[in-house]
Amino acid sequence: LHVRSRRQRQMCIRDRVRTANGVASAAMVRLDSVSVGPIERRNVSALVTENDAIGVGLLGMSFLGQLASVEFRGDRLILTDR
């Protein structure tokens, strides 16, 4: 997974979201591009949590929803581009 953003600015963390770990403070951002292997999408909406509240980076539906298919085979995630 590779994420690029040309703009770095101070974020206003003001929204509250529910995560598997409970409620967290977060900010909506727009990423210039997100790439997974050869699949790349530009101008992707994302959520940044305060103090690493989730603990890991997650691929969300703003990226996955743009693909032809998302499939689990055993311990593999198979992403198919349009």
PDB file of N, CA and C in Angstrom:
ATOM      1  N   LEU A   1       0.857  -1.182   0.000  1.00  0.00           N
ATOM      2  CA  LEU A   1       0.000   0.000   0.000  1.00  0.00           C
ATOM      3  C   LEU A   1       0.889   1.227   0.000  1.00  0.00           C
ATOM      4  N   HIS A   2       0.633   2.130  -0.929  1.00  0.00           N
ATOM      5  CA  HIS A   2       1.404   3.366  -0.998  1.00  0.00           C
ATOM      6  C   HIS A   2       0.429   4.533  -1.078  1.00  0.00           C
ATOM      7  N   VAL A   3       0.645   5.533  -0.235  1.00  0.00           N
ATOM      8  CA  VAL A   3      -0.219   6.713  -0.196  1.00  0.00           C
ATOM      9  C   VAL A   3       0.640   7.937  -0.435  1.00  0.00           C
ATOM     10  N   ARG A   4       0.184   8.824  -1.334  1.00  0.00           N
ATOM     11  CA  ARG A   4       0.922  10.048  -1.629  1.00  0.00           C
ATOM     12  C   ARG A   4       0.020  11.249  -1.448  1.00  0.00           C
ATOM     13  N   SER A   5       0.583  12.298  -0.901  1.00  0.00           N
ATOM     14  CA  SER A   5      -0.133  13.564  -0.814  1.00  0.00           C
ATOM     15  C   SER A   5       0.863  14.699  -0.987  1.00  0.00           C
ATOM     16  N   ARG A   6       0.567  15.616  -1.909  1.00  0.00           N
ATOM     17  CA  ARG A   6       1.451  16.763  -2.134  1.00  0.00           C
ATOM     18  C   ARG A   6       1.327  17.776  -1.013  1.00  0.00           C
ATOM     19  N   ARG A   7       0.134  17.900  -0.485  1.00  0.00           N
ATOM     20  CA  ARG A   7      -0.134  18.927   0.521  1.00  0.00           C
ATOM     21  C   ARG A   7      -0.045  18.359   1.920  1.00  0.00           C
ATOM     22  N   GLN A   8       0.733  18.999   2.730  1.00  0.00           N
ATOM     23  CA  GLN A   8       0.762  18.642   4.146  1.00  0.00           C
ATOM     24  C   GLN A   8       0.393  19.889   4.918  1.00  0.00           C
ATOM     25  N   ARG A   9      -0.659  19.791   5.665  1.00  0.00           N
ATOM     26  CA  ARG A   9      -1.113  20.933   6.438  1.00  0.00           C
ATOM     27  C   ARG A   9      -1.635  20.432   7.768  1.00  0.00           C
ATOM     28  N   GLN A  10      -1.766  21.339   8.691  1.00  0.00           N
ATOM     29  CA  GLN A  10      -2.282  20.970   9.995  1.00  0.00           C
ATOM     30  C   GLN A  10      -3.753  20.606   9.856  1.00  0.00           C
ATOM     31  N   MET A  11      -4.142  19.483  10.416  1.00  0.00           N
ATOM     32  CA  MET A  11      -5.519  19.031  10.326  1.00  0.00           C
ATOM     33  C   MET A  11      -6.294  19.454  11.551  1.00  0.00           C
ATOM     34  N   CYS A  12      -7.540  19.730  11.344  1.00  0.00           N
ATOM     35  CA  CYS A  12      -8.440  20.026  12.439  1.00  0.00           C
ATOM     36  C   CYS A  12      -9.183  18.728  12.767  1.00  0.00           C
ATOM     37  N   ILE A  13      -8.761  18.053  13.829  1.00  0.00           N
ATOM     38  CA  ILE A  13      -9.389  16.794  14.238  1.00  0.00           C
ATOM     39  C   ILE A  13     -10.629  17.169  15.040  1.00  0.00           C
ATOM     40  N   ARG A  14     -11.800  17.013  14.413  1.00  0.00           N
ATOM     41  CA  ARG A  14     -13.004  17.478  15.096  1.00  0.00           C
ATOM     42  C   ARG A  14     -14.173  16.512  15.046  1.00  0.00           C
ATOM     43  N   ASP A  15     -14.103  15.491  14.224  1.00  0.00           N
ATOM     44  CA  ASP A  15     -15.207  14.531  14.124  1.00  0.00           C
ATOM     45  C   ASP A  15     -14.985  13.375  15.084  1.00  0.00           C
ATOM     46  N   ARG A  16     -16.079  12.757  15.522  1.00  0.00           N
ATOM     47  CA  ARG A  16     -16.012  11.571  16.385  1.00  0.00           C
ATOM     48  C   ARG A  16     -16.492  10.383  15.552  1.00  0.00           C
ATOM     49  N   VAL A  17     -15.749   9.284  15.588  1.00  0.00           N
ATOM     50  CA  VAL A  17     -16.115   8.076  14.843  1.00  0.00           C
ATOM     51  C   VAL A  17     -16.060   6.870  15.767  1.00  0.00           C
ATOM     52  N   ARG A  18     -16.856   5.866  15.438  1.00  0.00           N
ATOM     53  CA  ARG A  18     -16.817   4.604  16.187  1.00  0.00           C
ATOM     54  C   ARG A  18     -15.902   3.629  15.462  1.00  0.00           C
ATOM     55  N   THR A  19     -14.995   3.037  16.203  1.00  0.00           N
ATOM     56  CA  THR A  19     -14.086   2.033  15.657  1.00  0.00           C
ATOM     57  C   THR A  19     -14.243   0.748  16.460  1.00  0.00           C
ATOM     58  N   ALA A  20     -13.563  -0.300  16.044  1.00  0.00           N
ATOM     59  CA  ALA A  20     -13.588  -1.552  16.803  1.00  0.00           C
ATOM     60  C   ALA A  20     -13.000  -1.355  18.201  1.00  0.00           C
ATOM     61  N   ASN A  21     -12.155  -0.324  18.354  1.00  0.00           N
ATOM     62  CA  ASN A  21     -11.532  -0.035  19.645  1.00  0.00           C
ATOM     63  C   ASN A  21     -12.306   0.994  20.462  1.00  0.00           C
ATOM     64  N   GLY A  22     -13.458   1.436  19.986  1.00  0.00           N
ATOM     65  CA  GLY A  22     -14.249   2.433  20.700  1.00  0.00           C
ATOM     66  C   GLY A  22     -14.393   3.709  19.889  1.00  0.00           C
ATOM     67  N   VAL A  23     -14.694   4.810  20.562  1.00  0.00           N
ATOM     68  CA  VAL A  23     -14.890   6.102  19.909  1.00  0.00           C
ATOM     69  C   VAL A  23     -13.543   6.813  19.777  1.00  0.00           C
ATOM     70  N   ALA A  24     -13.304   7.446  18.607  1.00  0.00           N
ATOM     71  CA  ALA A  24     -12.040   8.153  18.362  1.00  0.00           C
ATOM     72  C   ALA A  24     -12.331   9.502  17.709  1.00  0.00           C
ATOM     73  N   SER A  25     -11.408  10.432  17.883  1.00  0.00           N
ATOM     74  CA  SER A  25     -11.472  11.713  17.182  1.00  0.00           C
ATOM     75  C   SER A  25     -10.789  11.541  15.834  1.00  0.00           C
ATOM     76  N   ALA A  26     -11.339  12.198  14.798  1.00  0.00           N
ATOM     77  CA  ALA A  26     -10.809  11.978  13.454  1.00  0.00           C
ATOM     78  C   ALA A  26     -11.016  13.202  12.567  1.00  0.00           C
ATOM     79  N   ALA A  27     -10.316  13.212  11.439  1.00  0.00           N
ATOM     80  CA  ALA A  27     -10.468  14.266  10.427  1.00  0.00           C
ATOM     81  C   ALA A  27     -10.562  13.621   9.054  1.00  0.00           C
ATOM     82  N   MET A  28     -11.440  14.152   8.217  1.00  0.00           N
ATOM     83  CA  MET A  28     -11.540  13.711   6.826  1.00  0.00           C
ATOM     84  C   MET A  28     -10.454  14.416   6.019  1.00  0.00           C
ATOM     85  N   VAL A  29      -9.793  13.666   5.143  1.00  0.00           N
ATOM     86  CA  VAL A  29      -8.757  14.218   4.263  1.00  0.00           C
ATOM     87  C   VAL A  29      -8.981  13.657   2.861  1.00  0.00           C
ATOM     88  N   ARG A  30      -8.300  14.226   1.893  1.00  0.00           N
ATOM     89  CA  ARG A  30      -8.335  13.713   0.523  1.00  0.00           C
ATOM     90  C   ARG A  30      -6.889  13.398   0.142  1.00  0.00           C
ATOM     91  N   LEU A  31      -6.645  12.140  -0.283  1.00  0.00           N
ATOM     92  CA  LEU A  31      -5.305  11.699  -0.672  1.00  0.00           C
ATOM     93  C   LEU A  31      -5.142  11.870  -2.173  1.00  0.00           C
ATOM     94  N   ASP A  32      -4.001  12.386  -2.591  1.00  0.00           N
ATOM     95  CA  ASP A  32      -3.743  12.558  -4.016  1.00  0.00           C
ATOM     96  C   ASP A  32      -3.791  11.228  -4.744  1.00  0.00           C
ATOM     97  N   SER A  33      -3.195  10.184  -4.163  1.00  0.00           N
ATOM     98  CA  SER A  33      -3.252   8.855  -4.785  1.00  0.00           C
ATOM     99  C   SER A  33      -3.045   7.765  -3.746  1.00  0.00           C
ATOM    100  N   VAL A  34      -3.637   6.608  -4.030  1.00  0.00           N
ATOM    101  CA  VAL A  34      -3.456   5.401  -3.224  1.00  0.00           C
ATOM    102  C   VAL A  34      -3.170   4.271  -4.206  1.00  0.00           C
ATOM    103  N   SER A  35      -2.081   3.523  -3.959  1.00  0.00           N
ATOM    104  CA  SER A  35      -1.703   2.410  -4.832  1.00  0.00           C
ATOM    105  C   SER A  35      -1.550   1.137  -4.027  1.00  0.00           C
ATOM    106  N   VAL A  36      -2.072   0.045  -4.572  1.00  0.00           N
ATOM    107  CA  VAL A  36      -1.851  -1.298  -4.039  1.00  0.00           C
ATOM    108  C   VAL A  36      -1.373  -2.125  -5.221  1.00  0.00           C
ATOM    109  N   GLY A  37      -0.089  -2.456  -5.214  1.00  0.00           N
ATOM    110  CA  GLY A  37       0.483  -3.138  -6.375  1.00  0.00           C
ATOM    111  C   GLY A  37       0.293  -2.256  -7.603  1.00  0.00           C
ATOM    112  N   PRO A  38      -0.214  -2.817  -8.702  1.00  0.00           N
ATOM    113  CA  PRO A  38      -0.384  -2.032  -9.922  1.00  0.00           C
ATOM    114  C   PRO A  38      -1.675  -1.200  -9.947  1.00  0.00           C
ATOM    115  N   ILE A  39      -2.529  -1.365  -8.947  1.00  0.00           N
ATOM    116  CA  ILE A  39      -3.812  -0.653  -8.911  1.00  0.00           C
ATOM    117  C   ILE A  39      -3.627   0.694  -8.235  1.00  0.00           C
ATOM    118  N   GLU A  40      -4.010   1.765  -8.931  1.00  0.00           N
ATOM    119  CA  GLU A  40      -3.873   3.110  -8.374  1.00  0.00           C
ATOM    120  C   GLU A  40      -5.178   3.881  -8.548  1.00  0.00           C
ATOM    121  N   ARG A  41      -5.545   4.618  -7.527  1.00  0.00           N
ATOM    122  CA  ARG A  41      -6.687   5.514  -7.601  1.00  0.00           C
ATOM    123  C   ARG A  41      -6.238   6.883  -7.117  1.00  0.00           C
ATOM    124  N   ARG A  42      -6.775   7.919  -7.736  1.00  0.00           N
ATOM    125  CA  ARG A  42      -6.435   9.296  -7.376  1.00  0.00           C
ATOM    126  C   ARG A  42      -7.603   9.960  -6.670  1.00  0.00           C
ATOM    127  N   ASN A  43      -7.256  10.970  -5.864  1.00  0.00           N
ATOM    128  CA  ASN A  43      -8.262  11.797  -5.202  1.00  0.00           C
ATOM    129  C   ASN A  43      -9.193  10.945  -4.329  1.00  0.00           C
ATOM    130  N   VAL A  44      -8.611  10.200  -3.400  1.00  0.00           N
ATOM    131  CA  VAL A  44      -9.344   9.246  -2.558  1.00  0.00           C
ATOM    132  C   VAL A  44      -9.645   9.871  -1.200  1.00  0.00           C
ATOM    133  N   SER A  45     -10.894   9.792  -0.774  1.00  0.00           N
ATOM    134  CA  SER A  45     -11.282  10.252   0.565  1.00  0.00           C
ATOM    135  C   SER A  45     -10.691   9.311   1.603  1.00  0.00           C
ATOM    136  N   ALA A  46     -10.274   9.880   2.743  1.00  0.00           N
ATOM    137  CA  ALA A  46      -9.693   9.062   3.807  1.00  0.00           C
ATOM    138  C   ALA A  46     -10.019   9.685   5.157  1.00  0.00           C
ATOM    139  N   LEU A  47      -9.799   8.926   6.195  1.00  0.00           N
ATOM    140  CA  LEU A  47     -10.035   9.364   7.560  1.00  0.00           C
ATOM    141  C   LEU A  47      -8.750   9.179   8.348  1.00  0.00           C
ATOM    142  N   VAL A  48      -8.328  10.210   9.065  1.00  0.00           N
ATOM    143  CA  VAL A  48      -7.130  10.152   9.905  1.00  0.00           C
ATOM    144  C   VAL A  48      -7.580  10.272  11.346  1.00  0.00           C
ATOM    145  N   THR A  49      -7.195   9.294  12.170  1.00  0.00           N
ATOM    146  CA  THR A  49      -7.587   9.333  13.579  1.00  0.00           C
ATOM    147  C   THR A  49      -6.497   9.963  14.436  1.00  0.00           C
ATOM    148  N   GLU A  50      -6.920  10.584  15.495  1.00  0.00           N
ATOM    149  CA  GLU A  50      -6.005  11.248  16.414  1.00  0.00           C
ATOM    150  C   GLU A  50      -5.280  10.205  17.266  1.00  0.00           C
ATOM    151  N   ASN A  51      -3.990  10.424  17.483  1.00  0.00           N
ATOM    152  CA  ASN A  51      -3.175   9.563  18.356  1.00  0.00           C
ATOM    153  C   ASN A  51      -3.193   8.098  17.940  1.00  0.00           C
ATOM    154  N   ASP A  52      -3.249   7.834  16.635  1.00  0.00           N
ATOM    155  CA  ASP A  52      -3.208   6.457  16.124  1.00  0.00           C
ATOM    156  C   ASP A  52      -4.274   5.583  16.784  1.00  0.00           C
ATOM    157  N   ALA A  53      -5.495   6.111  16.891  1.00  0.00           N
ATOM    158  CA  ALA A  53      -6.577   5.432  17.619  1.00  0.00           C
ATOM    159  C   ALA A  53      -6.913   4.054  17.069  1.00  0.00           C
ATOM    160  N   ILE A  54      -6.786   3.856  15.765  1.00  0.00           N
ATOM    161  CA  ILE A  54      -7.117   2.544  15.187  1.00  0.00           C
ATOM    162  C   ILE A  54      -5.935   1.594  15.326  1.00  0.00           C
ATOM    163  N   GLY A  55      -4.716   2.099  15.241  1.00  0.00           N
ATOM    164  CA  GLY A  55      -3.532   1.274  15.435  1.00  0.00           C
ATOM    165  C   GLY A  55      -2.928   0.708  14.166  1.00  0.00           C
ATOM    166  N   VAL A  56      -3.686   0.693  13.062  1.00  0.00           N
ATOM    167  CA  VAL A  56      -3.201   0.195  11.776  1.00  0.00           C
ATOM    168  C   VAL A  56      -3.821   1.023  10.667  1.00  0.00           C
ATOM    169  N   GLY A  57      -3.213   0.964   9.474  1.00  0.00           N
ATOM    170  CA  GLY A  57      -3.818   1.585   8.300  1.00  0.00           C
ATOM    171  C   GLY A  57      -4.812   0.611   7.684  1.00  0.00           C
ATOM    172  N   LEU A  58      -5.973   1.102   7.309  1.00  0.00           N
ATOM    173  CA  LEU A  58      -7.010   0.252   6.733  1.00  0.00           C
ATOM    174  C   LEU A  58      -7.390   0.738   5.342  1.00  0.00           C
ATOM    175  N   LEU A  59      -7.644  -0.173   4.427  1.00  0.00           N
ATOM    176  CA  LEU A  59      -8.207   0.182   3.130  1.00  0.00           C
ATOM    177  C   LEU A  59      -9.713   0.273   3.311  1.00  0.00           C
ATOM    178  N   GLY A  60     -10.278   1.410   2.961  1.00  0.00           N
ATOM    179  CA  GLY A  60     -11.711   1.605   3.120  1.00  0.00           C
ATOM    180  C   GLY A  60     -12.458   1.486   1.812  1.00  0.00           C
ATOM    181  N   MET A  61     -13.772   1.631   1.896  1.00  0.00           N
ATOM    182  CA  MET A  61     -14.631   1.504   0.728  1.00  0.00           C
ATOM    183  C   MET A  61     -14.435   2.643  -0.263  1.00  0.00           C
ATOM    184  N   SER A  62     -13.860   3.774   0.164  1.00  0.00           N
ATOM    185  CA  SER A  62     -13.583   4.841  -0.800  1.00  0.00           C
ATOM    186  C   SER A  62     -12.565   4.380  -1.838  1.00  0.00           C
ATOM    187  N   PHE A  63     -11.717   3.422  -1.493  1.00  0.00           N
ATOM    188  CA  PHE A  63     -10.782   2.801  -2.443  1.00  0.00           C
ATOM    189  C   PHE A  63     -11.355   1.497  -2.998  1.00  0.00           C
ATOM    190  N   LEU A  64     -11.741   0.589  -2.106  1.00  0.00           N
ATOM    191  CA  LEU A  64     -12.195  -0.739  -2.525  1.00  0.00           C
ATOM    192  C   LEU A  64     -13.450  -0.685  -3.390  1.00  0.00           C
ATOM    193  N   GLY A  65     -14.323   0.284  -3.146  1.00  0.00           N
ATOM    194  CA  GLY A  65     -15.558   0.400  -3.914  1.00  0.00           C
ATOM    195  C   GLY A  65     -15.342   0.779  -5.372  1.00  0.00           C
ATOM    196  N   GLN A  66     -14.147   1.222  -5.727  1.00  0.00           N
ATOM    197  CA  GLN A  66     -13.833   1.587  -7.109  1.00  0.00           C
ATOM    198  C   GLN A  66     -13.289   0.417  -7.924  1.00  0.00           C
ATOM    199  N   LEU A  67     -13.141  -0.744  -7.297  1.00  0.00           N
ATOM    200  CA  LEU A  67     -12.579  -1.918  -7.972  1.00  0.00           C
ATOM    201  C   LEU A  67     -13.686  -2.784  -8.572  1.00  0.00           C
ATOM    202  N   ALA A  68     -13.318  -3.637  -9.527  1.00  0.00           N
ATOM    203  CA  ALA A  68     -14.275  -4.564 -10.131  1.00  0.00           C
ATOM    204  C   ALA A  68     -14.711  -5.620  -9.123  1.00  0.00           C
ATOM    205  N   SER A  69     -13.746  -6.116  -8.303  1.00  0.00           N
ATOM    206  CA  SER A  69     -14.104  -7.098  -7.279  1.00  0.00           C
ATOM    207  C   SER A  69     -13.063  -7.127  -6.169  1.00  0.00           C
ATOM    208  N   VAL A  70     -13.526  -7.538  -5.005  1.00  0.00           N
ATOM    209  CA  VAL A  70     -12.689  -7.757  -3.831  1.00  0.00           C
ATOM    210  C   VAL A  70     -13.075  -9.137  -3.309  1.00  0.00           C
ATOM    211  N   GLU A  71     -12.094 -10.032  -3.199  1.00  0.00           N
ATOM    212  CA  GLU A  71     -12.395 -11.420  -2.855  1.00  0.00           C
ATOM    213  C   GLU A  71     -11.372 -11.952  -1.859  1.00  0.00           C
ATOM    214  N   PHE A  72     -11.834 -12.769  -0.928  1.00  0.00           N
ATOM    215  CA  PHE A  72     -10.947 -13.458   0.004  1.00  0.00           C
ATOM    216  C   PHE A  72     -10.824 -14.904  -0.443  1.00  0.00           C
ATOM    217  N   ARG A  73      -9.566 -15.366  -0.583  1.00  0.00           N
ATOM    218  CA  ARG A  73      -9.275 -16.774  -0.878  1.00  0.00           C
ATOM    219  C   ARG A  73      -8.285 -17.250   0.165  1.00  0.00           C
ATOM    220  N   GLY A  74      -8.783 -18.007   1.117  1.00  0.00           N
ATOM    221  CA  GLY A  74      -7.918 -18.444   2.212  1.00  0.00           C
ATOM    222  C   GLY A  74      -7.396 -17.232   2.960  1.00  0.00           C
ATOM    223  N   ASP A  75      -6.069 -17.086   3.005  1.00  0.00           N
ATOM    224  CA  ASP A  75      -5.473 -15.946   3.703  1.00  0.00           C
ATOM    225  C   ASP A  75      -5.072 -14.829   2.740  1.00  0.00           C
ATOM    226  N   ARG A  76      -5.632 -14.831   1.521  1.00  0.00           N
ATOM    227  CA  ARG A  76      -5.291 -13.828   0.508  1.00  0.00           C
ATOM    228  C   ARG A  76      -6.473 -12.919   0.213  1.00  0.00           C
ATOM    229  N   LEU A  77      -6.150 -11.669  -0.065  1.00  0.00           N
ATOM    230  CA  LEU A  77      -7.129 -10.699  -0.532  1.00  0.00           C
ATOM    231  C   LEU A  77      -6.856 -10.478  -2.009  1.00  0.00           C
ATOM    232  N   ILE A  78      -7.830 -10.762  -2.863  1.00  0.00           N
ATOM    233  CA  ILE A  78      -7.676 -10.636  -4.308  1.00  0.00           C
ATOM    234  C   ILE A  78      -8.430  -9.394  -4.765  1.00  0.00           C
ATOM    235  N   LEU A  79      -7.688  -8.395  -5.280  1.00  0.00           N
ATOM    236  CA  LEU A  79      -8.284  -7.164  -5.781  1.00  0.00           C
ATOM    237  C   LEU A  79      -8.234  -7.195  -7.303  1.00  0.00           C
ATOM    238  N   THR A  80      -9.365  -6.922  -7.953  1.00  0.00           N
ATOM    239  CA  THR A  80      -9.439  -6.913  -9.411  1.00  0.00           C
ATOM    240  C   THR A  80      -9.810  -5.521  -9.873  1.00  0.00           C
ATOM    241  N   ASP A  81      -8.957  -4.944 -10.721  1.00  0.00           N
ATOM    242  CA  ASP A  81      -9.188  -3.591 -11.239  1.00  0.00           C
ATOM    243  C   ASP A  81     -10.252  -3.628 -12.322  1.00  0.00           C
ATOM    244  N   ARG A  82     -10.861  -2.494 -12.552  1.00  0.00           N
ATOM    245  CA  ARG A  82     -11.871  -2.387 -13.633  1.00  0.00           C
ATOM    246  C   ARG A  82     -11.218  -2.361 -14.978  1.00  0.00           C
TER     247      ARG A  82
END
